[in-house]
Short mmCIF file of C-alpha atoms and ligand atoms in Angstrom, two decimals:
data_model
loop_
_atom_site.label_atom_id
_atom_site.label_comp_id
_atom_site.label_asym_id
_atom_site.label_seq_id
_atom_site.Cartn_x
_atom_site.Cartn_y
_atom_site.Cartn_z
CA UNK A 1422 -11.01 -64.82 0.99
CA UNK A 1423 -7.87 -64.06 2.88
CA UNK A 1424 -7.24 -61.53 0.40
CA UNK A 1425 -10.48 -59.84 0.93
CA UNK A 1426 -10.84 -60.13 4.37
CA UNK A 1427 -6.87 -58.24 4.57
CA UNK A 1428 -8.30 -55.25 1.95
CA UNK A 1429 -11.08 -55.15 4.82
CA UNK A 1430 -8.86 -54.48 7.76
CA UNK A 1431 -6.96 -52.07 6.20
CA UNK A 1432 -9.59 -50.22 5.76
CA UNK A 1433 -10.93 -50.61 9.39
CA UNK A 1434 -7.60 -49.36 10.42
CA UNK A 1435 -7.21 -46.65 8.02
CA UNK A 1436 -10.91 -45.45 8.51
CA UNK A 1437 -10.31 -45.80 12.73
CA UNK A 1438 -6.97 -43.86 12.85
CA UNK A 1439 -8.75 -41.35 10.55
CA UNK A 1440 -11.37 -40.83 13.25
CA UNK A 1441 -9.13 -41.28 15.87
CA UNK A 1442 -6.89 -38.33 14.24
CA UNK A 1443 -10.48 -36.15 13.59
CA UNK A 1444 -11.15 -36.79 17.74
CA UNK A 1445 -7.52 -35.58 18.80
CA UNK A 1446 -7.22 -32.53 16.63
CA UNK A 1447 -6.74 -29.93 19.06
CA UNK A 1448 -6.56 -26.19 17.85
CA UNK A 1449 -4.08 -23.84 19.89
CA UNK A 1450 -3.98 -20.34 20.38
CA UNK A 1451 -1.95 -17.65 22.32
CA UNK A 1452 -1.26 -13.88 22.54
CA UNK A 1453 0.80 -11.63 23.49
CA UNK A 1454 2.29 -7.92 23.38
CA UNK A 1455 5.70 -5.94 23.73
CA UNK A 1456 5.95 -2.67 24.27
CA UNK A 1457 7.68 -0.41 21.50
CA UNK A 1458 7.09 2.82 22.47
CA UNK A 1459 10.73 4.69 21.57
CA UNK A 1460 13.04 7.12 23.99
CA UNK A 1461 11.97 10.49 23.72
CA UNK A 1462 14.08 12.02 21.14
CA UNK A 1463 13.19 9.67 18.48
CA UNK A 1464 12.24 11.35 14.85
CA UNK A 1465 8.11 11.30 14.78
CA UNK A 1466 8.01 11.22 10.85
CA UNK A 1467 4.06 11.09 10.09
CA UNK A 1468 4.29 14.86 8.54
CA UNK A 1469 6.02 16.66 5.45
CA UNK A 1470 9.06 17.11 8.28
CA UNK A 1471 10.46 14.81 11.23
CA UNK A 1472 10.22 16.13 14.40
CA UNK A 1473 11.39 14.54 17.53
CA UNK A 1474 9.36 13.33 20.44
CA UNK A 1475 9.12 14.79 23.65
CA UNK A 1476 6.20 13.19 25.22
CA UNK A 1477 4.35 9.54 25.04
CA UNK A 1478 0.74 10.56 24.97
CA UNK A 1479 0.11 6.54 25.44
CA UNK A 1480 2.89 3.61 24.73
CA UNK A 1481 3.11 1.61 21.50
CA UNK A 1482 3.01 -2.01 20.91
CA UNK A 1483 3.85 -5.28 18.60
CA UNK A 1484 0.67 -7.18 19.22
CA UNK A 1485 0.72 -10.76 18.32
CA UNK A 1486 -1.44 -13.57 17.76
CA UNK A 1487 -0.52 -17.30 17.02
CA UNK A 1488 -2.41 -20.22 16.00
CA UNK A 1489 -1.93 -24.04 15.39
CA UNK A 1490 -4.15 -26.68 13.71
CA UNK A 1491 -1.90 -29.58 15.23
CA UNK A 1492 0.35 -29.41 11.90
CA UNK A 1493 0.87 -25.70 10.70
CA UNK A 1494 1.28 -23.42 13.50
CA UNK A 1495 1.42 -19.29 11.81
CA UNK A 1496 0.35 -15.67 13.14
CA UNK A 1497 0.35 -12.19 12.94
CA UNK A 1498 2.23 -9.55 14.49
CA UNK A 1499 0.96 -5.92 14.40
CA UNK A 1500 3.08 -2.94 15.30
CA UNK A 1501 2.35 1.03 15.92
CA UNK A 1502 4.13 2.35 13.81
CA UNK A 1503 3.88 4.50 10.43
CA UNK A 1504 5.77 1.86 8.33
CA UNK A 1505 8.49 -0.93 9.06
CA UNK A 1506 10.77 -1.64 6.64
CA UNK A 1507 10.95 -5.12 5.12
CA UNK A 1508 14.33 -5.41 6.73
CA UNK A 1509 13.62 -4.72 9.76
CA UNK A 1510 10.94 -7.77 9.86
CA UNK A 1511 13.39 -9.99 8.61
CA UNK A 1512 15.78 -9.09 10.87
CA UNK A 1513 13.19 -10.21 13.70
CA UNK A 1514 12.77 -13.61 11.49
CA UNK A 1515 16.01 -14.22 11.74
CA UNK A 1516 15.92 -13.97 15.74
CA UNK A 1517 12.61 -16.04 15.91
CA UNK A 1518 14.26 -19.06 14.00
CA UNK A 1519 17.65 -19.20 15.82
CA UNK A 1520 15.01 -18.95 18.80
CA UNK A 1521 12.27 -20.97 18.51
CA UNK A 1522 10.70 -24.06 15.66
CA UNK A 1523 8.49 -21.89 14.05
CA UNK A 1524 8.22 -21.56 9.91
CA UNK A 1525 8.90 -17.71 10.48
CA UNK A 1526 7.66 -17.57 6.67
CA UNK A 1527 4.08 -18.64 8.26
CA UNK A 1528 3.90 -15.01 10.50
CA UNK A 1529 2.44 -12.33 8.83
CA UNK A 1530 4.17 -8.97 9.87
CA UNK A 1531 2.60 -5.68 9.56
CA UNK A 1532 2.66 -1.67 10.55
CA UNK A 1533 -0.77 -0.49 11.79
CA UNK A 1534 -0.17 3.23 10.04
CA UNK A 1535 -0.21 5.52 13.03
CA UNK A 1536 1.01 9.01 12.14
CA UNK A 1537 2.99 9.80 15.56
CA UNK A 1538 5.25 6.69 15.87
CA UNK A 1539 9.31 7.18 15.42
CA UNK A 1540 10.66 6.00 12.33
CA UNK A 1541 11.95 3.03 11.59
CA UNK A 1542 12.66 3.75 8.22
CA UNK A 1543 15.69 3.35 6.30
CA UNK A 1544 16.78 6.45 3.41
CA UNK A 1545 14.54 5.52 0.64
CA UNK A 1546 11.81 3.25 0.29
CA UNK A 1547 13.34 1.41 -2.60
CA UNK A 1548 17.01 0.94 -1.33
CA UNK A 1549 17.09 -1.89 1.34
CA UNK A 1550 18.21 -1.36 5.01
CA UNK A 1551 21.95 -2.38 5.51
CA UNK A 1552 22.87 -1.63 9.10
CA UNK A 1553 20.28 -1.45 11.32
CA UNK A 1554 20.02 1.92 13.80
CA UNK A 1555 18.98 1.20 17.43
CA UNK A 1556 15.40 1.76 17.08
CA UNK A 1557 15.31 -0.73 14.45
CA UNK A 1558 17.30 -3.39 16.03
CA UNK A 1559 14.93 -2.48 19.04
CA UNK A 1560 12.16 -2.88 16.91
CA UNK A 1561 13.21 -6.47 15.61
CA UNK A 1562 14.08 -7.55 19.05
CA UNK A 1563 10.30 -6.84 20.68
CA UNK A 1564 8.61 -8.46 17.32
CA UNK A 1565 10.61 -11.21 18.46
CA UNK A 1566 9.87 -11.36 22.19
CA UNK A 1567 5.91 -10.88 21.51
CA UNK A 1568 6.34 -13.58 19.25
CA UNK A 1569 8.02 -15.78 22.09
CA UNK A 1570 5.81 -14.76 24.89
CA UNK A 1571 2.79 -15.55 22.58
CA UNK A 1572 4.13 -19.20 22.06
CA UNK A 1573 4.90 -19.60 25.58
CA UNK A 1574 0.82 -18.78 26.36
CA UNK A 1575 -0.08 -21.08 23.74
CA UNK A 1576 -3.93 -23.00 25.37
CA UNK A 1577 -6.37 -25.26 23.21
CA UNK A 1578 -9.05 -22.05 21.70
CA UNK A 1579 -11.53 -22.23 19.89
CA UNK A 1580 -11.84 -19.43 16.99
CA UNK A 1581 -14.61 -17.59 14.71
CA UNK A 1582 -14.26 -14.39 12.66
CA UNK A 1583 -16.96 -12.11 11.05
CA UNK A 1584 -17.53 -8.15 9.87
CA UNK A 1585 -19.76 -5.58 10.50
CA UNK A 1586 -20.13 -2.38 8.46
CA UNK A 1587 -19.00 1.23 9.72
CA UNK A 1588 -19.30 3.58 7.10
CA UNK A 1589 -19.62 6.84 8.30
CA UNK A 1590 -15.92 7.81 10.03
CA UNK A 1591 -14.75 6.73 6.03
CA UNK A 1592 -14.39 9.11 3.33
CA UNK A 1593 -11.89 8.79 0.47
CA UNK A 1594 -9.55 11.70 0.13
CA UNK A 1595 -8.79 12.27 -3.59
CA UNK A 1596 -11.58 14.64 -5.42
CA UNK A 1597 -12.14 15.84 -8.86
CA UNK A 1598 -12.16 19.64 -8.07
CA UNK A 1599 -13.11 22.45 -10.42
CA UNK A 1600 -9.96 25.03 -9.47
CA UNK A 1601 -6.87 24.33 -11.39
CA UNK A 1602 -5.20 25.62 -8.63
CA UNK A 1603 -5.13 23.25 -6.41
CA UNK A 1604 -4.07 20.47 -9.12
CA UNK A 1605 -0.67 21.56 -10.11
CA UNK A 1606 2.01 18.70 -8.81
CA UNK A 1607 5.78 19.48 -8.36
CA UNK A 1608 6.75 18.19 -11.73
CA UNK A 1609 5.04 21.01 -13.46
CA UNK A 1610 1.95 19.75 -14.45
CA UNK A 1611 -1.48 19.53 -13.60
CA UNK A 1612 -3.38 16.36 -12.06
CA UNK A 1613 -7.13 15.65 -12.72
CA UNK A 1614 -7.80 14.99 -8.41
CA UNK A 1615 -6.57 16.05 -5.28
CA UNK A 1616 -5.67 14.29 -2.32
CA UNK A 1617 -7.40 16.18 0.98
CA UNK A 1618 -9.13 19.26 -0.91
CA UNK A 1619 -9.95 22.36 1.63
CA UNK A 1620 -13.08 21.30 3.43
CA UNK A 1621 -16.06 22.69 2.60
CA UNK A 1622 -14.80 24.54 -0.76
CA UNK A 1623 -17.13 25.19 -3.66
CA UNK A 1624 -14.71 23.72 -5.96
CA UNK A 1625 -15.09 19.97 -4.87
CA UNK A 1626 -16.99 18.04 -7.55
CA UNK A 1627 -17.27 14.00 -6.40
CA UNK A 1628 -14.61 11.62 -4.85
CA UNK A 1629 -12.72 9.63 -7.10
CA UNK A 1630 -12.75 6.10 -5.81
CA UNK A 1631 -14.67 4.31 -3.37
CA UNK A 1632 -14.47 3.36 0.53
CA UNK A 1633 -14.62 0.21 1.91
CA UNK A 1634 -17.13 0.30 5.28
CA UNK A 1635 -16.06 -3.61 6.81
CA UNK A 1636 -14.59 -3.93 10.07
CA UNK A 1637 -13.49 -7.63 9.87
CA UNK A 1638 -12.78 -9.73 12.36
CA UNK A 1639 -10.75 -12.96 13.85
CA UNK A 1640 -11.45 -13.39 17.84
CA UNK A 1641 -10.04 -16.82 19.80
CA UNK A 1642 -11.15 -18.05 22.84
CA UNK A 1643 -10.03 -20.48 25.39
CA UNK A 1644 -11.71 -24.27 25.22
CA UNK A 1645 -13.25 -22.68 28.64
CA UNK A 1646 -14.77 -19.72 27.03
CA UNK A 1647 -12.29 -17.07 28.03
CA UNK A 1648 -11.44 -14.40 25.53
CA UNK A 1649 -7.79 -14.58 24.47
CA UNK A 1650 -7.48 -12.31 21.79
CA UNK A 1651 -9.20 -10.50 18.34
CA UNK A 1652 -7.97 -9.52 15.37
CA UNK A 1653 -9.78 -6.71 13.64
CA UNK A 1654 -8.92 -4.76 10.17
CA UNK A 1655 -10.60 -1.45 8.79
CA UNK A 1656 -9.59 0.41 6.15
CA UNK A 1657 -8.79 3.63 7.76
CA UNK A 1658 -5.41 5.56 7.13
CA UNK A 1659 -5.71 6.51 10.46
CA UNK A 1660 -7.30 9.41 12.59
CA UNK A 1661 -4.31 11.94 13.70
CA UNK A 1662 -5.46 15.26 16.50
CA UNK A 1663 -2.14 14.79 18.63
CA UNK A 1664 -0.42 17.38 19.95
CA UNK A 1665 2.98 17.97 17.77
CA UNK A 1666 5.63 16.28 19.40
CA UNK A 1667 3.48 13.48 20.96
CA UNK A 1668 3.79 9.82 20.36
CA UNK A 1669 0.42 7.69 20.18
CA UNK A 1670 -1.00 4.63 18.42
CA UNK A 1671 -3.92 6.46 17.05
CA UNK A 1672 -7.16 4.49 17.01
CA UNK A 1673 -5.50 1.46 16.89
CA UNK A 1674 -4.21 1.66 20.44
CA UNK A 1675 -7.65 2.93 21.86
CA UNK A 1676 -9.19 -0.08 19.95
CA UNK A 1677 -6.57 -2.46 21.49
CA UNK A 1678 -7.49 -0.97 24.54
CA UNK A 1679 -11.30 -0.66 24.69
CA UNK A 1680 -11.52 -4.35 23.93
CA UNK A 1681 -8.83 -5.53 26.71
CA UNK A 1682 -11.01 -3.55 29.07
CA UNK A 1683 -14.39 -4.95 27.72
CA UNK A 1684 -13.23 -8.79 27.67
CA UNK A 1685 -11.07 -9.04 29.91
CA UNK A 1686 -12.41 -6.32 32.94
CA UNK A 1687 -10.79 -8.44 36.10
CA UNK A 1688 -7.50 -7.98 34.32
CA UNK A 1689 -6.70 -11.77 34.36
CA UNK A 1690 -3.28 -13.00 33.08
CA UNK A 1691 -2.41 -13.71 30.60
CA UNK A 1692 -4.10 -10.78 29.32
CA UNK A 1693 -6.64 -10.54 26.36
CA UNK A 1694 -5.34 -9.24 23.28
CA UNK A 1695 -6.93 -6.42 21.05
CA UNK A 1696 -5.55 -5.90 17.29
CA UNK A 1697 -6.53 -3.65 14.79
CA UNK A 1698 -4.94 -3.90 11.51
CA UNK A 1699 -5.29 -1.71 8.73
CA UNK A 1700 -6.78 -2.67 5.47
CA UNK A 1701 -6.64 -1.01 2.38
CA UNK A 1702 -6.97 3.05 3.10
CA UNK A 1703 -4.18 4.27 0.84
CA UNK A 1704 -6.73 6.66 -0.07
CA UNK A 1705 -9.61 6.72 2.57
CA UNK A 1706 -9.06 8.88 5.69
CA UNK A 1707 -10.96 10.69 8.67
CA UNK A 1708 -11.68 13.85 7.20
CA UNK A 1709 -15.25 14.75 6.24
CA UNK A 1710 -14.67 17.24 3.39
CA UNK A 1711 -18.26 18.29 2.79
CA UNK A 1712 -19.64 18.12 6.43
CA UNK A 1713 -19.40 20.24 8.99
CA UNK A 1714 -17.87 18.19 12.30
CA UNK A 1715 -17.72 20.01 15.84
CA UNK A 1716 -13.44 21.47 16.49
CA UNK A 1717 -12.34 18.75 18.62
CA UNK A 1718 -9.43 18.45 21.50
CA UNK A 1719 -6.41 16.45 20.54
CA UNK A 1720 -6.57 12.77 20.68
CA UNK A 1721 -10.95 13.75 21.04
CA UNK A 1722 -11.68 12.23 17.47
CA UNK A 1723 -9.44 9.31 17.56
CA UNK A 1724 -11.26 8.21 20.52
CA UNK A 1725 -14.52 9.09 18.99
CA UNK A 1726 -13.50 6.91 15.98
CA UNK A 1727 -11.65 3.52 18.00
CA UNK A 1728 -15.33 3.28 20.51
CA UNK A 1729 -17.34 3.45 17.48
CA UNK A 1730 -15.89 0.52 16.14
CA UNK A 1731 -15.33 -1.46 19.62
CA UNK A 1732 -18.78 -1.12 19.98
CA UNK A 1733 -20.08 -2.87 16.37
CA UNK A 1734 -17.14 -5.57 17.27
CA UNK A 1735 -18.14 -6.06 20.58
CA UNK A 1736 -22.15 -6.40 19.47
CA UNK A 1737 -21.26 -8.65 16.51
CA UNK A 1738 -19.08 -10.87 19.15
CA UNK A 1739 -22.11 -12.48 20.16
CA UNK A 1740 -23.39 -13.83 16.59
CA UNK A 1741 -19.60 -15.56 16.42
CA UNK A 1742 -20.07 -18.95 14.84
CA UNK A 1743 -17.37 -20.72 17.08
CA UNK A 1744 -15.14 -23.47 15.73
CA UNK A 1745 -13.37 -26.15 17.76
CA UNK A 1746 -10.92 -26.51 14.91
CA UNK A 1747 -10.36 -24.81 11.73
CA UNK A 1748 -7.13 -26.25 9.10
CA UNK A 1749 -4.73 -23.11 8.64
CA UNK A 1750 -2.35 -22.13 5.89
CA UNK A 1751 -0.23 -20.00 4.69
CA UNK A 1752 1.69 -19.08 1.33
CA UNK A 1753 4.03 -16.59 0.22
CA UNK A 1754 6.34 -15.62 -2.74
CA UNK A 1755 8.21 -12.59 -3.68
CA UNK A 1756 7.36 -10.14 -6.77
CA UNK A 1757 10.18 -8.35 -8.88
CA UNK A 1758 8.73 -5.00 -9.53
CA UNK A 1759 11.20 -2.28 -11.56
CA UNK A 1760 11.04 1.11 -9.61
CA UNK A 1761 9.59 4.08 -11.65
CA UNK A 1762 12.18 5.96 -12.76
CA UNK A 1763 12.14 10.09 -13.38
CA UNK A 1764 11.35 11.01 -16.82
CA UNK A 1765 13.50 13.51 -18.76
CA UNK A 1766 10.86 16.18 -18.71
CA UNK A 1767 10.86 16.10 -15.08
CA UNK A 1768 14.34 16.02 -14.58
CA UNK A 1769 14.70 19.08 -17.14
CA UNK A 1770 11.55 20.65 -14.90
CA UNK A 1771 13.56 19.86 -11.75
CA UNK A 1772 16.94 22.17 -13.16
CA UNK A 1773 14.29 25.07 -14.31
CA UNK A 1774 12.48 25.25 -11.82
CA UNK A 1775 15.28 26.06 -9.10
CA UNK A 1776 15.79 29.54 -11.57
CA UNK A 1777 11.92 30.89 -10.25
CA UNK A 1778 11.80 32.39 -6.87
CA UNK A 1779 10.87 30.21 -3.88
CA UNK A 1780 7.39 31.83 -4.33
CA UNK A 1781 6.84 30.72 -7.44
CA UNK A 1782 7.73 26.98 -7.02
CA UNK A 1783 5.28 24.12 -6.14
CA UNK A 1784 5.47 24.22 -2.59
CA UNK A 1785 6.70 20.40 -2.06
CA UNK A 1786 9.44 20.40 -5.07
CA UNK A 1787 12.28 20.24 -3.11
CA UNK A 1788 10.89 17.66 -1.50
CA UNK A 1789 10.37 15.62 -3.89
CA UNK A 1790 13.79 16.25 -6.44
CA UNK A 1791 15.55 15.14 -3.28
CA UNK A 1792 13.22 12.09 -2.74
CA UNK A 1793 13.88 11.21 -6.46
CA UNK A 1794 17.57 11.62 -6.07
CA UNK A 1795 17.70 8.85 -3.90
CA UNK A 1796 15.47 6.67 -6.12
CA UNK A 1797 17.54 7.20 -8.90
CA UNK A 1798 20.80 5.99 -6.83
CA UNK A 1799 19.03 2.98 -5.44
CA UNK A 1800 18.47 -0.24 -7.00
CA UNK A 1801 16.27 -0.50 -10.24
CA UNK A 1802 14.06 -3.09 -8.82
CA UNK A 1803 12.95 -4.38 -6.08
CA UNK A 1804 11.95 -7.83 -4.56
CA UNK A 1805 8.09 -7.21 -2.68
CA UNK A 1806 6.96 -10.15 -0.27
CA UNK A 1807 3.48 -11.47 -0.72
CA UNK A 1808 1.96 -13.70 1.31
CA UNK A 1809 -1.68 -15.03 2.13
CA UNK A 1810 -2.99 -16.62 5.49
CA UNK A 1811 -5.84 -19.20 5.19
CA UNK A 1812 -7.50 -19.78 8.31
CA UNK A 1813 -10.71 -22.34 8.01
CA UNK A 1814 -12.72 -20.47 4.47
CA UNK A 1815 -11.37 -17.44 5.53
CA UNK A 1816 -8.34 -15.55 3.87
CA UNK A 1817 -5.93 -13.20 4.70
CA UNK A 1818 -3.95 -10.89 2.32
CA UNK A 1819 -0.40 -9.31 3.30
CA UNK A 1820 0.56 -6.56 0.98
CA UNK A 1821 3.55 -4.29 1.44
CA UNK A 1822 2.53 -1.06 0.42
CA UNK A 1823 -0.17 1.59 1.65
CA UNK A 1824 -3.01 -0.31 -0.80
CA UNK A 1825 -5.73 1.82 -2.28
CA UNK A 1826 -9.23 0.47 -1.41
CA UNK A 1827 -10.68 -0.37 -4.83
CA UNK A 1828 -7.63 -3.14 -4.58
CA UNK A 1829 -8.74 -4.40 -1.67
CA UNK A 1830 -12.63 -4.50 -2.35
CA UNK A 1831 -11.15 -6.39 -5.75
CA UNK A 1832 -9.42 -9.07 -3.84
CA UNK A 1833 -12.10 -9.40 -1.53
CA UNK A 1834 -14.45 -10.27 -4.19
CA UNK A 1835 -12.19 -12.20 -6.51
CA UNK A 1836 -10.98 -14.52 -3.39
CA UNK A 1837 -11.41 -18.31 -3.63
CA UNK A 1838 -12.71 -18.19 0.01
CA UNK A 1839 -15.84 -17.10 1.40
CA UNK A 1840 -14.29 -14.28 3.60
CA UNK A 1841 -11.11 -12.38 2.78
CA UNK A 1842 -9.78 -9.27 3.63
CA UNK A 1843 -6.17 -7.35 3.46
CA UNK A 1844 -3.43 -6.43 5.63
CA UNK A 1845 -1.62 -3.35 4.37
CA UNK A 1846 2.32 -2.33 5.24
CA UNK A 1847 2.49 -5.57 5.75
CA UNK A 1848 6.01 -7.60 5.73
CA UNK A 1849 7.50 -4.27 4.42
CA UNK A 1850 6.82 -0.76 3.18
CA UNK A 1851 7.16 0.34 -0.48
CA UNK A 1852 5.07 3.46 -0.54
CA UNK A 1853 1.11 3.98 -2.28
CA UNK A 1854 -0.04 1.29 -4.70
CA UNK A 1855 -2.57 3.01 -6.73
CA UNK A 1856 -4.34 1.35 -9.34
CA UNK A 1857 -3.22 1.81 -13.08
CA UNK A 1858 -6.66 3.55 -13.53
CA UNK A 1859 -5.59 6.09 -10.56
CA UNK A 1860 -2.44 6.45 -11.87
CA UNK A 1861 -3.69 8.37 -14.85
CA UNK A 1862 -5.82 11.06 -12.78
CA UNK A 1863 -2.60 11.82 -10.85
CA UNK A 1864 -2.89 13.31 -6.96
CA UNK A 1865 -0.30 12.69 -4.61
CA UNK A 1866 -0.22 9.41 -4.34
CA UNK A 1867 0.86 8.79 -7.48
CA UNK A 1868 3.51 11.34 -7.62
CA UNK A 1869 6.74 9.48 -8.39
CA UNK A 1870 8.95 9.52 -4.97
CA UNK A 1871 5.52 9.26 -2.83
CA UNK A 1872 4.81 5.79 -5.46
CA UNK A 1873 8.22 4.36 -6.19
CA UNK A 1874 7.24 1.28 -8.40
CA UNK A 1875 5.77 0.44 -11.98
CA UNK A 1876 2.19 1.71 -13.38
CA UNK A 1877 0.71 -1.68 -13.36
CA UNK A 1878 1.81 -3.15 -10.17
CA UNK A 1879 -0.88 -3.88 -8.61
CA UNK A 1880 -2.40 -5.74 -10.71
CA UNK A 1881 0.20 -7.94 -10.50
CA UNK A 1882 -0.15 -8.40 -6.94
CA UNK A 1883 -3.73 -8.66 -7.20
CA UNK A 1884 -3.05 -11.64 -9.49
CA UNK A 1885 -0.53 -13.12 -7.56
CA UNK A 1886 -2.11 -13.31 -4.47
CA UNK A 1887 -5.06 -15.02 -6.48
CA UNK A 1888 -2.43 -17.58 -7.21
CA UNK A 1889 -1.40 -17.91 -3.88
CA UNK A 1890 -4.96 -18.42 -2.17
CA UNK A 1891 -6.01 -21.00 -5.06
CA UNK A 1892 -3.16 -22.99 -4.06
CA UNK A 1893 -3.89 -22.69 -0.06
CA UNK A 1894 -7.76 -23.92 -1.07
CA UNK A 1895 -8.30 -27.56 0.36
CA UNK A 1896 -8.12 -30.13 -3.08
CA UNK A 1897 -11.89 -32.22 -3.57
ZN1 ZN B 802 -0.09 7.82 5.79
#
């Protein structure tokens, strides 16, 4: 009887402190932003050659947004720029430990692509960053700042996420084409596609991969109602038009901006926080090839592009299924990929080929025999950080390399949870990850020095992050 009546309470006590615990879970959010934008001066390095910047068209900016369930607290921070080097995240990581309790392996870090940012960028892709230069260290410093100004605005939120579709600004940029012409590669050979084909030319037979037309989304609002921040991801390189010498954030700035003004138009403080991240568009960019689009002013189509997609956010704001608490998680692990080496035919094509005239060579050779000189003097593999975010059934994939969309639509429909979608350039910055399948038609972004690691890579990060999110899903 005694014994019974003890097994009882226990259980009375056990079941109360589990409601008890249910009752008190209180979800926390906060965001915050640092300027970036770099001293005029700065190498712009979004084309074939750097050029330095002599205006700011509009500033740059780490964005971030953190979150805690009560026992994990994690986040993301976005910057504007073309690509960050992995170092130059950790380097921030480093600060944001010695400053503050957070699991810095729980904060997703990423580069939002624009084209007409300052480099941060060490020599090669493959060969780690040693000393930092100033931009770098500047770099690290304002990850870490938004990071700290985002846990110092930290309120009890509520949070939802969804997607919408926006098809029609995407349009993937490697075709099969009928001139042989415009296949040849600067190895001496000749592809099957072509990245960016001339508009409009009779030669252009059908794309050769897909596009990916969801604009996902994470928004968090106050207990109160107030919008605090959102999170978006499309899977757009990005839209370019500046003028040459100009720094801007591209449509991710103008989306920032368009949905700071739209939810938060009294300009209240702490201010709202717009994101957009990019997804998967290592082959998907602006560029109609057989349309016909109205000549546009600089920064015209960029605009164009960032209100389009405010505006299916903003409408699909309202269906938001809102919850008071979701459980968050986060996992990450490191993949050893070898780095593609030159082959001896193109290294014996490289010493012939400086014998033509200048005429008569591919027009981006020298490019790339000094881009594989490099890779053949760094290391012989490298270390890639994965990492995936679970927030509630949703999940979020970090990938370090400029991710061709088939990948992502993959992931998306292979993930454990019922929404997923992927950050690219995220945590680091290893160049194109084409598909083994792409590899084989060829096109610039498979050219060795513009994709510096192994044929089958990303199917190993497709697999691995598989692992990752199984083992974030909650147990039965
Ligand atoms: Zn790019």
């Amino acid at each position: 009887m005694l014994r019974r009546c003890s097994i009882a309470c226990v259980c009375v006590v056990l079941c109360l402190a589990t409601t008890v615990r249910a009752e008190d879970r209180v979800f926390l959010a906060g965001a915050a932003t640092s300027n970036i934008t770099p001293p005029l001066g700065e190498l712009i390095v979004g084309g074939w050659a750097p050029i330095p910047c002599t205006h700011i068209h509009d500033e740059l900016h780490a964005r971030c947004l953190i979150l805690n369930d009560g026992e994990t607290t994690l986040g993301f921070v976005i910057c504007d720029n073309v690509g960050i080097p992995r170092e130059v995240f950790d380097a921030a990581r480093e600060q944001i430990a010695e400053q503050t309790d957070l699991n810095v392996d729980n904060i997703l870090m990423a580069s939002t692509h624009t084209h007409s940012a300052t480099t941060a960028r060490g020599r090669s892709k493959t060969e780690a960053v040693s000393n930092l230069a100033s931009y770098q260290e500047f770099l690290a410093q304002r990850i870490t700042d938004c990071v700290r100004r985002a846990l110092n605005q930290m309120v009890p939120a509520r949070i939802g996420w969804g997607s919408v579709e926006e098809a029609s600004e995407l349009f993937n940029r490697r075709w099969y084409v009928t001139d042989p012409d415009l296949l040849t590669n600067p190895f001496g050979g000749v592809d099957k596609v072509r990245m960016n084909p001339p508009r409009g030319s009779a030669t252009l037979v059908r794309p050769a991969g897909p596009v990916d037309p969801e604009v996902s989304f994470i928004a968090v609002e106050s207990k109160e109602g107030k919008p605090l921040a959102l999170l978006a991801n499309y899977s757009l390189h990005y839209v370019g038009g500046v003028q040459s010498g100009e720094v801007s954030a591209d449509y991710f700035g103008i989306f920032a901006d368009l949905l700071q003004r739209h939810f938060d138009p009294e300009a209240q403080y702490p201010r709202f926080v717009g994101m957009m991240t990019n997804g998967t568009s290592g082959d998907v960019n602006n560029i109609n090839f057989t349309g016909k689009r109205p000549s546009r002013e600089p920064y015209e189509q960029m605009q164009i592009v960032a209100e389009k997609l405010a505006k299916r956010v903003i409408a699909a704001y309202t269906e938001i299924t809102w919850n008071d608490y979701v459980e968050l998680g986060s996992a990450k692990s490191t993949l050893q990929l070898q780095v593609r080496q030159p082959t001896p035919e193109m290294k014996e094509y490289f010493t012939s080929v400086m014998d033509l005239p200048e005429k008569e060579r591919h027009r981006h050779v020298l490019t790339y025999i000094d881009r594989i000189k490099r890779i053949e003097s760094g290391p012989q593999s490298i270390e890639v950080p994965l990492q995936v975010i679970r927030i509630g059934d949703l999940a979020v994939h970090a990938i370090p390399f400029e991710v061709f969309t088939e990948i992502g639509l993959e992931l998306k429909d292979r993930s454990p949870f019922d929404d997923a979608f992927t950050i690219e350039l995220a945590n680091g910055s290893y160049g194109y990850l084409p598909t083994p399948a792409q590899h084989e038609l060829g096109g610039y972004e498979t050219w060795l020095g513009t994709n510096n690691v192994q044929l089958d890579a990303s199917e190993k990060i497709v697999d691995q992050l598989l692992d990752l999110s199984q083992s974030l899903t909650p147990s039965e």
